[in-house]
Amino acid sequence: MAEVITIARRWFSSLPPLQIEIECAAELAPGVKLGMAVKAAFASGTVLRGADLRGADLSDADLRGADLSGAVLSGAVLPKAVQAMRPADEAEQRQRIAAVAALALKDDDALNMGDWHTCETTHCIAGWAVHQAGPAGYLLEEMMGPHAAGAILLGDEAAKHFYDSGDQARAWLETFLPDPVQPEAPYA
C-alpha cells in the first residue's frame, strides 16, 4: 500500500516539510516507515538538511553523500557501523581524545582549527578524530557532517572545543597528554 510520510524540518523552517510516498505495509512501526521515507528521499536526490529524523530506523540505510547537516537524529536507529563508533564509556572517550592530542600536537603544523581537514597531516580536533577512525570515520563525516562525526567519536565535551582558537585548542588538548618524565636531580 502506498503511504505519504512527512519528514518535518527542525531548524530550517524556511524549507517546507518533505512529503515522501513509500510502498509499505500499514502495520509497520512509524520509525520503520520514517526510515523507509528517508532512504527513498535520499535515493531520489532529496536534500535532507535540517530534517527531523528522531525515531527513524536507519539501521540498513546507506546514506553516503547525504546532506544531513542540521538533522535531528536523537532516538534514530543508526547503522551499526555508526553506533559502534561512539565511545563505550568515559575512559574510552578520554583515550580517543589523548590519541587525537598526540597527533595534533606532534608538530606546530599538525593542528589547524580554521578548517576540518587541510591535508593528510593537518586537521582540527574533529578532523583528527575522523581521520584517526579511518574510512569508517570519513563515512560518518559524510553522513553526519564533520561536527556531528567528531562529537560521536570524541563526545560532547570535546565538541565544545571544535571552534576554539588554535591556542585554546592546544591548551585543552595538552591536558590529555601524559605528564613528561622529569629527569632526576643529581645527588649532591
mmCIF file with all atom_site columns, C-alpha atoms in Angstrom:
data_model
loop_
_atom_site.group_PDB
_atom_site.id
_atom_site.type_symbol
_atom_site.label_atom_id
_atom_site.label_alt_id
_atom_site.label_comp_id
_atom_site.label_asym_id
_atom_site.label_entity_id
_atom_site.label_seq_id
_atom_site.pdbx_PDB_ins_code
_atom_site.Cartn_x
_atom_site.Cartn_y
_atom_site.Cartn_z
_atom_site.occupancy
_atom_site.B_iso_or_equiv
_atom_site.pdbx_formal_charge
_atom_site.auth_seq_id
_atom_site.auth_comp_id
_atom_site.auth_asym_id
_atom_site.auth_atom_id
_atom_site.pdbx_PDB_model_num
ATOM 1   C CA . MET A 1 1   ? 0.000  0.000  0.000  1.00 0.00 ? 1   MET A CA 1
ATOM 2   C CA . ALA A 1 2   ? 1.256  3.499  -0.785 1.00 0.00 ? 2   ALA A CA 1
ATOM 3   C CA . GLU A 1 3   ? 1.564  5.943  2.093  1.00 0.00 ? 3   GLU A CA 1
ATOM 4   C CA . VAL A 1 4   ? 2.788  9.532  2.196  1.00 0.00 ? 4   VAL A CA 1
ATOM 5   C CA . ILE A 1 5   ? 5.260  10.154 5.012  1.00 0.00 ? 5   ILE A CA 1
ATOM 6   C CA . THR A 1 6   ? 6.014  13.688 6.178  1.00 0.00 ? 6   THR A CA 1
ATOM 7   C CA . ILE A 1 7   ? 9.557  14.480 7.273  1.00 0.00 ? 7   ILE A CA 1
ATOM 8   C CA . ALA A 1 8   ? 9.495  17.706 9.260  1.00 0.00 ? 8   ALA A CA 1
ATOM 9   C CA . ARG A 1 9   ? 12.284 20.295 9.156  1.00 0.00 ? 9   ARG A CA 1
ATOM 10  C CA . ARG A 1 10  ? 13.634 21.064 12.585 1.00 0.00 ? 10  ARG A CA 1
ATOM 11  C CA . TRP A 1 11  ? 15.684 24.267 12.320 1.00 0.00 ? 11  TRP A CA 1
ATOM 12  C CA . PHE A 1 12  ? 15.345 25.140 8.664  1.00 0.00 ? 12  PHE A CA 1
ATOM 13  C CA . SER A 1 13  ? 11.784 26.394 8.959  1.00 0.00 ? 13  SER A CA 1
ATOM 14  C CA . SER A 1 14  ? 12.124 28.291 5.676  1.00 0.00 ? 14  SER A CA 1
ATOM 15  C CA . LEU A 1 15  ? 12.225 24.901 3.928  1.00 0.00 ? 15  LEU A CA 1
ATOM 16  C CA . PRO A 1 16  ? 8.936  23.042 3.545  1.00 0.00 ? 16  PRO A CA 1
ATOM 17  C CA . PRO A 1 17  ? 8.460  19.634 5.170  1.00 0.00 ? 17  PRO A CA 1
ATOM 18  C CA . LEU A 1 18  ? 9.277  16.742 2.885  1.00 0.00 ? 18  LEU A CA 1
ATOM 19  C CA . GLN A 1 19  ? 6.391  14.638 1.587  1.00 0.00 ? 19  GLN A CA 1
ATOM 20  C CA . ILE A 1 20  ? 7.706  11.211 0.548  1.00 0.00 ? 20  ILE A CA 1
ATOM 21  C CA . GLU A 1 21  ? 5.493  8.459  -0.876 1.00 0.00 ? 21  GLU A CA 1
ATOM 22  C CA . ILE A 1 22  ? 6.546  4.922  0.015  1.00 0.00 ? 22  ILE A CA 1
ATOM 23  C CA . GLU A 1 23  ? 5.154  1.449  -0.510 1.00 0.00 ? 23  GLU A CA 1
ATOM 24  C CA . CYS A 1 24  ? 4.748  -0.273 2.844  1.00 0.00 ? 24  CYS A CA 1
ATOM 25  C CA . ALA A 1 25  ? 2.520  -2.437 4.966  1.00 0.00 ? 25  ALA A CA 1
ATOM 26  C CA . ALA A 1 26  ? 0.104  -0.420 7.107  1.00 0.00 ? 26  ALA A CA 1
ATOM 27  C CA . GLU A 1 27  ? 1.128  -2.242 10.310 1.00 0.00 ? 27  GLU A CA 1
ATOM 28  C CA . LEU A 1 28  ? 4.805  -1.189 10.140 1.00 0.00 ? 28  LEU A CA 1
ATOM 29  C CA . ALA A 1 29  ? 6.073  0.871  13.065 1.00 0.00 ? 29  ALA A CA 1
ATOM 30  C CA . PRO A 1 30  ? 6.249  4.648  12.459 1.00 0.00 ? 30  PRO A CA 1
ATOM 31  C CA . GLY A 1 31  ? 10.057 4.646  12.878 1.00 0.00 ? 31  GLY A CA 1
ATOM 32  C CA . VAL A 1 32  ? 10.424 1.983  10.189 1.00 0.00 ? 32  VAL A CA 1
ATOM 33  C CA . LYS A 1 33  ? 8.175  3.973  7.836  1.00 0.00 ? 33  LYS A CA 1
ATOM 34  C CA . LEU A 1 34  ? 10.168 7.139  8.532  1.00 0.00 ? 34  LEU A CA 1
ATOM 35  C CA . GLY A 1 35  ? 13.397 5.237  7.857  1.00 0.00 ? 35  GLY A CA 1
ATOM 36  C CA . MET A 1 36  ? 11.976 3.968  4.557  1.00 0.00 ? 36  MET A CA 1
ATOM 37  C CA . ALA A 1 37  ? 10.981 7.536  3.642  1.00 0.00 ? 37  ALA A CA 1
ATOM 38  C CA . VAL A 1 38  ? 14.484 8.820  4.431  1.00 0.00 ? 38  VAL A CA 1
ATOM 39  C CA . LYS A 1 39  ? 16.022 6.096  2.243  1.00 0.00 ? 39  LYS A CA 1
ATOM 40  C CA . ALA A 1 40  ? 13.589 6.894  -0.587 1.00 0.00 ? 40  ALA A CA 1
ATOM 41  C CA . ALA A 1 41  ? 14.229 10.631 -0.249 1.00 0.00 ? 41  ALA A CA 1
ATOM 42  C CA . PHE A 1 42  ? 17.974 10.119 -0.396 1.00 0.00 ? 42  PHE A CA 1
ATOM 43  C CA . ALA A 1 43  ? 17.707 7.752  -3.365 1.00 0.00 ? 43  ALA A CA 1
ATOM 44  C CA . SER A 1 44  ? 15.745 10.403 -5.266 1.00 0.00 ? 44  SER A CA 1
ATOM 45  C CA . GLY A 1 45  ? 18.330 13.109 -4.505 1.00 0.00 ? 45  GLY A CA 1
ATOM 46  C CA . THR A 1 46  ? 16.210 14.977 -1.973 1.00 0.00 ? 46  THR A CA 1
ATOM 47  C CA . VAL A 1 47  ? 18.246 17.167 0.394  1.00 0.00 ? 47  VAL A CA 1
ATOM 48  C CA . LEU A 1 48  ? 17.646 16.088 3.985  1.00 0.00 ? 48  LEU A CA 1
ATOM 49  C CA . ARG A 1 49  ? 19.254 19.174 5.537  1.00 0.00 ? 49  ARG A CA 1
ATOM 50  C CA . GLY A 1 50  ? 17.532 20.033 8.794  1.00 0.00 ? 50  GLY A CA 1
ATOM 51  C CA . ALA A 1 51  ? 15.251 17.004 8.674  1.00 0.00 ? 51  ALA A CA 1
ATOM 52  C CA . ASP A 1 52  ? 13.748 15.826 11.942 1.00 0.00 ? 52  ASP A CA 1
ATOM 53  C CA . LEU A 1 53  ? 14.716 12.143 11.914 1.00 0.00 ? 53  LEU A CA 1
ATOM 54  C CA . ARG A 1 54  ? 14.018 11.398 15.569 1.00 0.00 ? 54  ARG A CA 1
ATOM 55  C CA . GLY A 1 55  ? 12.930 7.809  15.910 1.00 0.00 ? 55  GLY A CA 1
ATOM 56  C CA . ALA A 1 56  ? 13.748 6.841  12.307 1.00 0.00 ? 56  ALA A CA 1
ATOM 57  C CA . ASP A 1 57  ? 15.081 3.315  11.809 1.00 0.00 ? 57  ASP A CA 1
ATOM 58  C CA . LEU A 1 58  ? 18.114 3.859  9.563  1.00 0.00 ? 58  LEU A CA 1
ATOM 59  C CA . SER A 1 59  ? 19.863 0.620  10.504 1.00 0.00 ? 59  SER A CA 1
ATOM 60  C CA . ASP A 1 60  ? 20.107 -0.639 6.901  1.00 0.00 ? 60  ASP A CA 1
ATOM 61  C CA . ALA A 1 61  ? 20.423 2.759  5.229  1.00 0.00 ? 61  ALA A CA 1
ATOM 62  C CA . ASP A 1 62  ? 23.430 3.599  3.084  1.00 0.00 ? 62  ASP A CA 1
ATOM 63  C CA . LEU A 1 63  ? 23.386 7.380  3.345  1.00 0.00 ? 63  LEU A CA 1
ATOM 64  C CA . ARG A 1 64  ? 26.849 8.093  1.937  1.00 0.00 ? 64  ARG A CA 1
ATOM 65  C CA . GLY A 1 65  ? 26.699 11.514 0.357  1.00 0.00 ? 65  GLY A CA 1
ATOM 66  C CA . ALA A 1 66  ? 23.505 12.531 2.166  1.00 0.00 ? 66  ALA A CA 1
ATOM 67  C CA . ASP A 1 67  ? 23.386 16.116 3.375  1.00 0.00 ? 67  ASP A CA 1
ATOM 68  C CA . LEU A 1 68  ? 22.171 15.600 6.934  1.00 0.00 ? 68  LEU A CA 1
ATOM 69  C CA . SER A 1 69  ? 23.627 18.843 8.289  1.00 0.00 ? 69  SER A CA 1
ATOM 70  C CA . GLY A 1 70  ? 21.340 20.175 10.976 1.00 0.00 ? 70  GLY A CA 1
ATOM 71  C CA . ALA A 1 71  ? 19.296 16.978 11.002 1.00 0.00 ? 71  ALA A CA 1
ATOM 72  C CA . VAL A 1 72  ? 17.931 15.849 14.339 1.00 0.00 ? 72  VAL A CA 1
ATOM 73  C CA . LEU A 1 73  ? 18.893 12.213 14.886 1.00 0.00 ? 73  LEU A CA 1
ATOM 74  C CA . SER A 1 74  ? 18.211 11.694 18.593 1.00 0.00 ? 74  SER A CA 1
ATOM 75  C CA . GLY A 1 75  ? 16.450 8.402  19.039 1.00 0.00 ? 75  GLY A CA 1
ATOM 76  C CA . ALA A 1 76  ? 17.147 7.370  15.446 1.00 0.00 ? 76  ALA A CA 1
ATOM 77  C CA . VAL A 1 77  ? 18.386 3.821  14.984 1.00 0.00 ? 77  VAL A CA 1
ATOM 78  C CA . LEU A 1 78  ? 21.631 4.465  13.125 1.00 0.00 ? 78  LEU A CA 1
ATOM 79  C CA . PRO A 1 79  ? 23.603 1.961  11.064 1.00 0.00 ? 79  PRO A CA 1
ATOM 80  C CA . LYS A 1 80  ? 25.522 -0.488 13.258 1.00 0.00 ? 80  LYS A CA 1
ATOM 81  C CA . ALA A 1 81  ? 28.855 0.845  11.975 1.00 0.00 ? 81  ALA A CA 1
ATOM 82  C CA . VAL A 1 82  ? 27.936 4.321  13.244 1.00 0.00 ? 82  VAL A CA 1
ATOM 83  C CA . GLN A 1 83  ? 26.631 3.014  16.578 1.00 0.00 ? 83  GLN A CA 1
ATOM 84  C CA . ALA A 1 84  ? 29.919 1.193  17.158 1.00 0.00 ? 84  ALA A CA 1
ATOM 85  C CA . MET A 1 85  ? 31.885 4.421  16.758 1.00 0.00 ? 85  MET A CA 1
ATOM 86  C CA . ARG A 1 86  ? 30.501 6.095  19.874 1.00 0.00 ? 86  ARG A CA 1
ATOM 87  C CA . PRO A 1 87  ? 32.879 5.630  22.821 1.00 0.00 ? 87  PRO A CA 1
ATOM 88  C CA . ALA A 1 88  ? 31.693 2.897  25.172 1.00 0.00 ? 88  ALA A CA 1
ATOM 89  C CA . ASP A 1 89  ? 32.468 4.921  28.284 1.00 0.00 ? 89  ASP A CA 1
ATOM 90  C CA . GLU A 1 90  ? 34.288 7.990  29.571 1.00 0.00 ? 90  GLU A CA 1
ATOM 91  C CA . ALA A 1 91  ? 37.623 6.132  29.746 1.00 0.00 ? 91  ALA A CA 1
ATOM 92  C CA . GLU A 1 92  ? 37.445 5.231  26.045 1.00 0.00 ? 92  GLU A CA 1
ATOM 93  C CA . GLN A 1 93  ? 36.437 8.804  25.239 1.00 0.00 ? 93  GLN A CA 1
ATOM 94  C CA . ARG A 1 94  ? 39.499 10.128 27.093 1.00 0.00 ? 94  ARG A CA 1
ATOM 95  C CA . GLN A 1 95  ? 41.721 7.605  25.269 1.00 0.00 ? 95  GLN A CA 1
ATOM 96  C CA . ARG A 1 96  ? 40.450 8.819  21.915 1.00 0.00 ? 96  ARG A CA 1
ATOM 97  C CA . ILE A 1 97  ? 40.994 12.458 22.836 1.00 0.00 ? 97  ILE A CA 1
ATOM 98  C CA . ALA A 1 98  ? 44.506 11.611 24.086 1.00 0.00 ? 98  ALA A CA 1
ATOM 99  C CA . ALA A 1 99  ? 45.250 9.891  20.758 1.00 0.00 ? 99  ALA A CA 1
ATOM 100 C CA . VAL A 1 100 ? 43.994 12.969 18.881 1.00 0.00 ? 100 VAL A CA 1
ATOM 101 C CA . ALA A 1 101 ? 46.108 15.191 21.146 1.00 0.00 ? 101 ALA A CA 1
ATOM 102 C CA . ALA A 1 102 ? 49.241 13.163 20.431 1.00 0.00 ? 102 ALA A CA 1
ATOM 103 C CA . LEU A 1 103 ? 48.715 13.545 16.667 1.00 0.00 ? 103 LEU A CA 1
ATOM 104 C CA . ALA A 1 104 ? 47.518 17.142 16.705 1.00 0.00 ? 104 ALA A CA 1
ATOM 105 C CA . LEU A 1 105 ? 50.354 18.361 18.926 1.00 0.00 ? 105 LEU A CA 1
ATOM 106 C CA . LYS A 1 106 ? 53.200 16.339 17.392 1.00 0.00 ? 106 LYS A CA 1
ATOM 107 C CA . ASP A 1 107 ? 54.380 19.414 15.464 1.00 0.00 ? 107 ASP A CA 1
ATOM 108 C CA . ASP A 1 108 ? 53.372 23.046 15.062 1.00 0.00 ? 108 ASP A CA 1
ATOM 109 C CA . ASP A 1 109 ? 51.580 22.484 11.746 1.00 0.00 ? 109 ASP A CA 1
ATOM 110 C CA . ALA A 1 110 ? 49.504 19.419 12.682 1.00 0.00 ? 110 ALA A CA 1
ATOM 111 C CA . LEU A 1 111 ? 46.599 21.362 14.241 1.00 0.00 ? 111 LEU A CA 1
ATOM 112 C CA . ASN A 1 112 ? 44.644 23.882 12.196 1.00 0.00 ? 112 ASN A CA 1
ATOM 113 C CA . MET A 1 113 ? 41.425 24.994 13.861 1.00 0.00 ? 113 MET A CA 1
ATOM 114 C CA . GLY A 1 114 ? 40.452 27.053 10.810 1.00 0.00 ? 114 GLY A CA 1
ATOM 115 C CA . ASP A 1 115 ? 39.435 24.015 8.719  1.00 0.00 ? 115 ASP A CA 1
ATOM 116 C CA . TRP A 1 116 ? 38.246 20.452 9.347  1.00 0.00 ? 116 TRP A CA 1
ATOM 117 C CA . HIS A 1 117 ? 40.908 18.915 7.100  1.00 0.00 ? 117 HIS A CA 1
ATOM 118 C CA . THR A 1 118 ? 43.766 20.790 5.462  1.00 0.00 ? 118 THR A CA 1
ATOM 119 C CA . CYS A 1 119 ? 45.735 17.770 4.273  1.00 0.00 ? 119 CYS A CA 1
ATOM 120 C CA . GLU A 1 120 ? 46.589 14.256 5.465  1.00 0.00 ? 120 GLU A CA 1
ATOM 121 C CA . THR A 1 121 ? 48.775 15.651 8.253  1.00 0.00 ? 121 THR A CA 1
ATOM 122 C CA . THR A 1 122 ? 46.823 18.735 9.328  1.00 0.00 ? 122 THR A CA 1
ATOM 123 C CA . HIS A 1 123 ? 43.322 18.759 10.807 1.00 0.00 ? 123 HIS A CA 1
ATOM 124 C CA . CYS A 1 124 ? 41.269 20.389 13.561 1.00 0.00 ? 124 CYS A CA 1
ATOM 125 C CA . ILE A 1 125 ? 40.250 18.404 16.653 1.00 0.00 ? 125 ILE A CA 1
ATOM 126 C CA . ALA A 1 126 ? 37.185 16.829 14.997 1.00 0.00 ? 126 ALA A CA 1
ATOM 127 C CA . GLY A 1 127 ? 39.118 16.340 11.763 1.00 0.00 ? 127 GLY A CA 1
ATOM 128 C CA . TRP A 1 128 ? 41.793 14.355 13.609 1.00 0.00 ? 128 TRP A CA 1
ATOM 129 C CA . ALA A 1 129 ? 39.096 12.178 15.207 1.00 0.00 ? 129 ALA A CA 1
ATOM 130 C CA . VAL A 1 130 ? 37.580 11.440 11.788 1.00 0.00 ? 130 VAL A CA 1
ATOM 131 C CA . HIS A 1 131 ? 40.995 10.833 10.210 1.00 0.00 ? 131 HIS A CA 1
ATOM 132 C CA . GLN A 1 132 ? 42.062 8.552  13.029 1.00 0.00 ? 132 GLN A CA 1
ATOM 133 C CA . ALA A 1 133 ? 38.872 6.467  12.648 1.00 0.00 ? 133 ALA A CA 1
ATOM 134 C CA . GLY A 1 134 ? 39.861 5.761  9.038  1.00 0.00 ? 134 GLY A CA 1
ATOM 135 C CA . PRO A 1 135 ? 37.356 5.001  6.253  1.00 0.00 ? 135 PRO A CA 1
ATOM 136 C CA . ALA A 1 136 ? 34.540 4.478  8.763  1.00 0.00 ? 136 ALA A CA 1
ATOM 137 C CA . GLY A 1 137 ? 35.266 7.913  10.228 1.00 0.00 ? 137 GLY A CA 1
ATOM 138 C CA . TYR A 1 138 ? 35.145 9.559  6.812  1.00 0.00 ? 138 TYR A CA 1
ATOM 139 C CA . LEU A 1 139 ? 31.872 7.765  6.055  1.00 0.00 ? 139 LEU A CA 1
ATOM 140 C CA . LEU A 1 140 ? 30.471 9.018  9.350  1.00 0.00 ? 140 LEU A CA 1
ATOM 141 C CA . GLU A 1 141 ? 31.597 12.544 8.448  1.00 0.00 ? 141 GLU A CA 1
ATOM 142 C CA . GLU A 1 142 ? 29.996 12.236 5.023  1.00 0.00 ? 142 GLU A CA 1
ATOM 143 C CA . MET A 1 143 ? 26.724 11.082 6.571  1.00 0.00 ? 143 MET A CA 1
ATOM 144 C CA . MET A 1 144 ? 26.558 13.413 9.542  1.00 0.00 ? 144 MET A CA 1
ATOM 145 C CA . GLY A 1 145 ? 28.866 16.328 8.803  1.00 0.00 ? 145 GLY A CA 1
ATOM 146 C CA . PRO A 1 146 ? 32.225 16.988 10.471 1.00 0.00 ? 146 PRO A CA 1
ATOM 147 C CA . HIS A 1 147 ? 30.921 18.458 13.733 1.00 0.00 ? 147 HIS A CA 1
ATOM 148 C CA . ALA A 1 148 ? 28.492 15.617 14.442 1.00 0.00 ? 148 ALA A CA 1
ATOM 149 C CA . ALA A 1 149 ? 31.061 12.996 13.413 1.00 0.00 ? 149 ALA A CA 1
ATOM 150 C CA . GLY A 1 150 ? 33.634 14.498 15.773 1.00 0.00 ? 150 GLY A CA 1
ATOM 151 C CA . ALA A 1 151 ? 31.079 14.640 18.589 1.00 0.00 ? 151 ALA A CA 1
ATOM 152 C CA . ILE A 1 152 ? 30.123 10.989 18.043 1.00 0.00 ? 152 ILE A CA 1
ATOM 153 C CA . LEU A 1 153 ? 33.773 9.928  18.043 1.00 0.00 ? 153 LEU A CA 1
ATOM 154 C CA . LEU A 1 154 ? 35.038 12.107 20.916 1.00 0.00 ? 154 LEU A CA 1
ATOM 155 C CA . GLY A 1 155 ? 31.942 13.027 22.926 1.00 0.00 ? 155 GLY A CA 1
ATOM 156 C CA . ASP A 1 156 ? 30.028 16.189 23.699 1.00 0.00 ? 156 ASP A CA 1
ATOM 157 C CA . GLU A 1 157 ? 32.694 17.697 25.973 1.00 0.00 ? 157 GLU A CA 1
ATOM 158 C CA . ALA A 1 158 ? 35.209 17.613 23.109 1.00 0.00 ? 158 ALA A CA 1
ATOM 159 C CA . ALA A 1 159 ? 32.639 19.149 20.758 1.00 0.00 ? 159 ALA A CA 1
ATOM 160 C CA . LYS A 1 160 ? 32.646 22.272 22.936 1.00 0.00 ? 160 LYS A CA 1
ATOM 161 C CA . HIS A 1 161 ? 36.228 22.838 21.743 1.00 0.00 ? 161 HIS A CA 1
ATOM 162 C CA . PHE A 1 162 ? 35.676 22.350 17.994 1.00 0.00 ? 162 PHE A CA 1
ATOM 163 C CA . TYR A 1 163 ? 35.549 26.112 17.416 1.00 0.00 ? 163 TYR A CA 1
ATOM 164 C CA . ASP A 1 164 ? 38.333 27.136 19.802 1.00 0.00 ? 164 ASP A CA 1
ATOM 165 C CA . SER A 1 165 ? 41.228 29.224 18.568 1.00 0.00 ? 165 SER A CA 1
ATOM 166 C CA . GLY A 1 166 ? 44.413 27.305 17.822 1.00 0.00 ? 166 GLY A CA 1
ATOM 167 C CA . ASP A 1 167 ? 45.953 28.341 21.153 1.00 0.00 ? 167 ASP A CA 1
ATOM 168 C CA . GLN A 1 168 ? 42.826 27.407 23.122 1.00 0.00 ? 168 GLN A CA 1
ATOM 169 C CA . ALA A 1 169 ? 42.593 24.033 21.380 1.00 0.00 ? 169 ALA A CA 1
ATOM 170 C CA . ARG A 1 170 ? 46.279 23.292 22.035 1.00 0.00 ? 170 ARG A CA 1
ATOM 171 C CA . ALA A 1 171 ? 45.915 24.171 25.711 1.00 0.00 ? 171 ALA A CA 1
ATOM 172 C CA . TRP A 1 172 ? 42.871 21.908 26.064 1.00 0.00 ? 172 TRP A CA 1
ATOM 173 C CA . LEU A 1 173 ? 44.480 19.015 24.173 1.00 0.00 ? 173 LEU A CA 1
ATOM 174 C CA . GLU A 1 174 ? 47.655 19.272 26.266 1.00 0.00 ? 174 GLU A CA 1
ATOM 175 C CA . THR A 1 175 ? 45.620 18.315 29.338 1.00 0.00 ? 175 THR A CA 1
ATOM 176 C CA . PHE A 1 176 ? 45.172 14.852 27.772 1.00 0.00 ? 176 PHE A CA 1
ATOM 177 C CA . LEU A 1 177 ? 48.865 14.203 27.185 1.00 0.00 ? 177 LEU A CA 1
ATOM 178 C CA . PRO A 1 178 ? 50.799 12.189 29.742 1.00 0.00 ? 178 PRO A CA 1
ATOM 179 C CA . ASP A 1 179 ? 52.971 14.264 32.048 1.00 0.00 ? 179 ASP A CA 1
ATOM 180 C CA . PRO A 1 180 ? 56.509 14.440 30.708 1.00 0.00 ? 180 PRO A CA 1
ATOM 181 C CA . VAL A 1 181 ? 59.019 12.437 32.665 1.00 0.00 ? 181 VAL A CA 1
ATOM 182 C CA . GLN A 1 182 ? 61.143 14.755 34.748 1.00 0.00 ? 182 GLN A CA 1
ATOM 183 C CA . PRO A 1 183 ? 64.869 13.922 34.887 1.00 0.00 ? 183 PRO A CA 1
ATOM 184 C CA . GLU A 1 184 ? 66.019 13.020 38.329 1.00 0.00 ? 184 GLU A CA 1
ATOM 185 C CA . ALA A 1 185 ? 68.080 15.659 40.074 1.00 0.00 ? 185 ALA A CA 1
ATOM 186 C CA . PRO A 1 186 ? 71.694 14.618 40.572 1.00 0.00 ? 186 PRO A CA 1
ATOM 187 C CA . TYR A 1 187 ? 72.638 13.785 44.128 1.00 0.00 ? 187 TYR A CA 1
ATOM 188 C CA . ALA A 1 188 ? 74.758 16.428 45.793 1.00 0.00 ? 188 ALA A CA 1
#
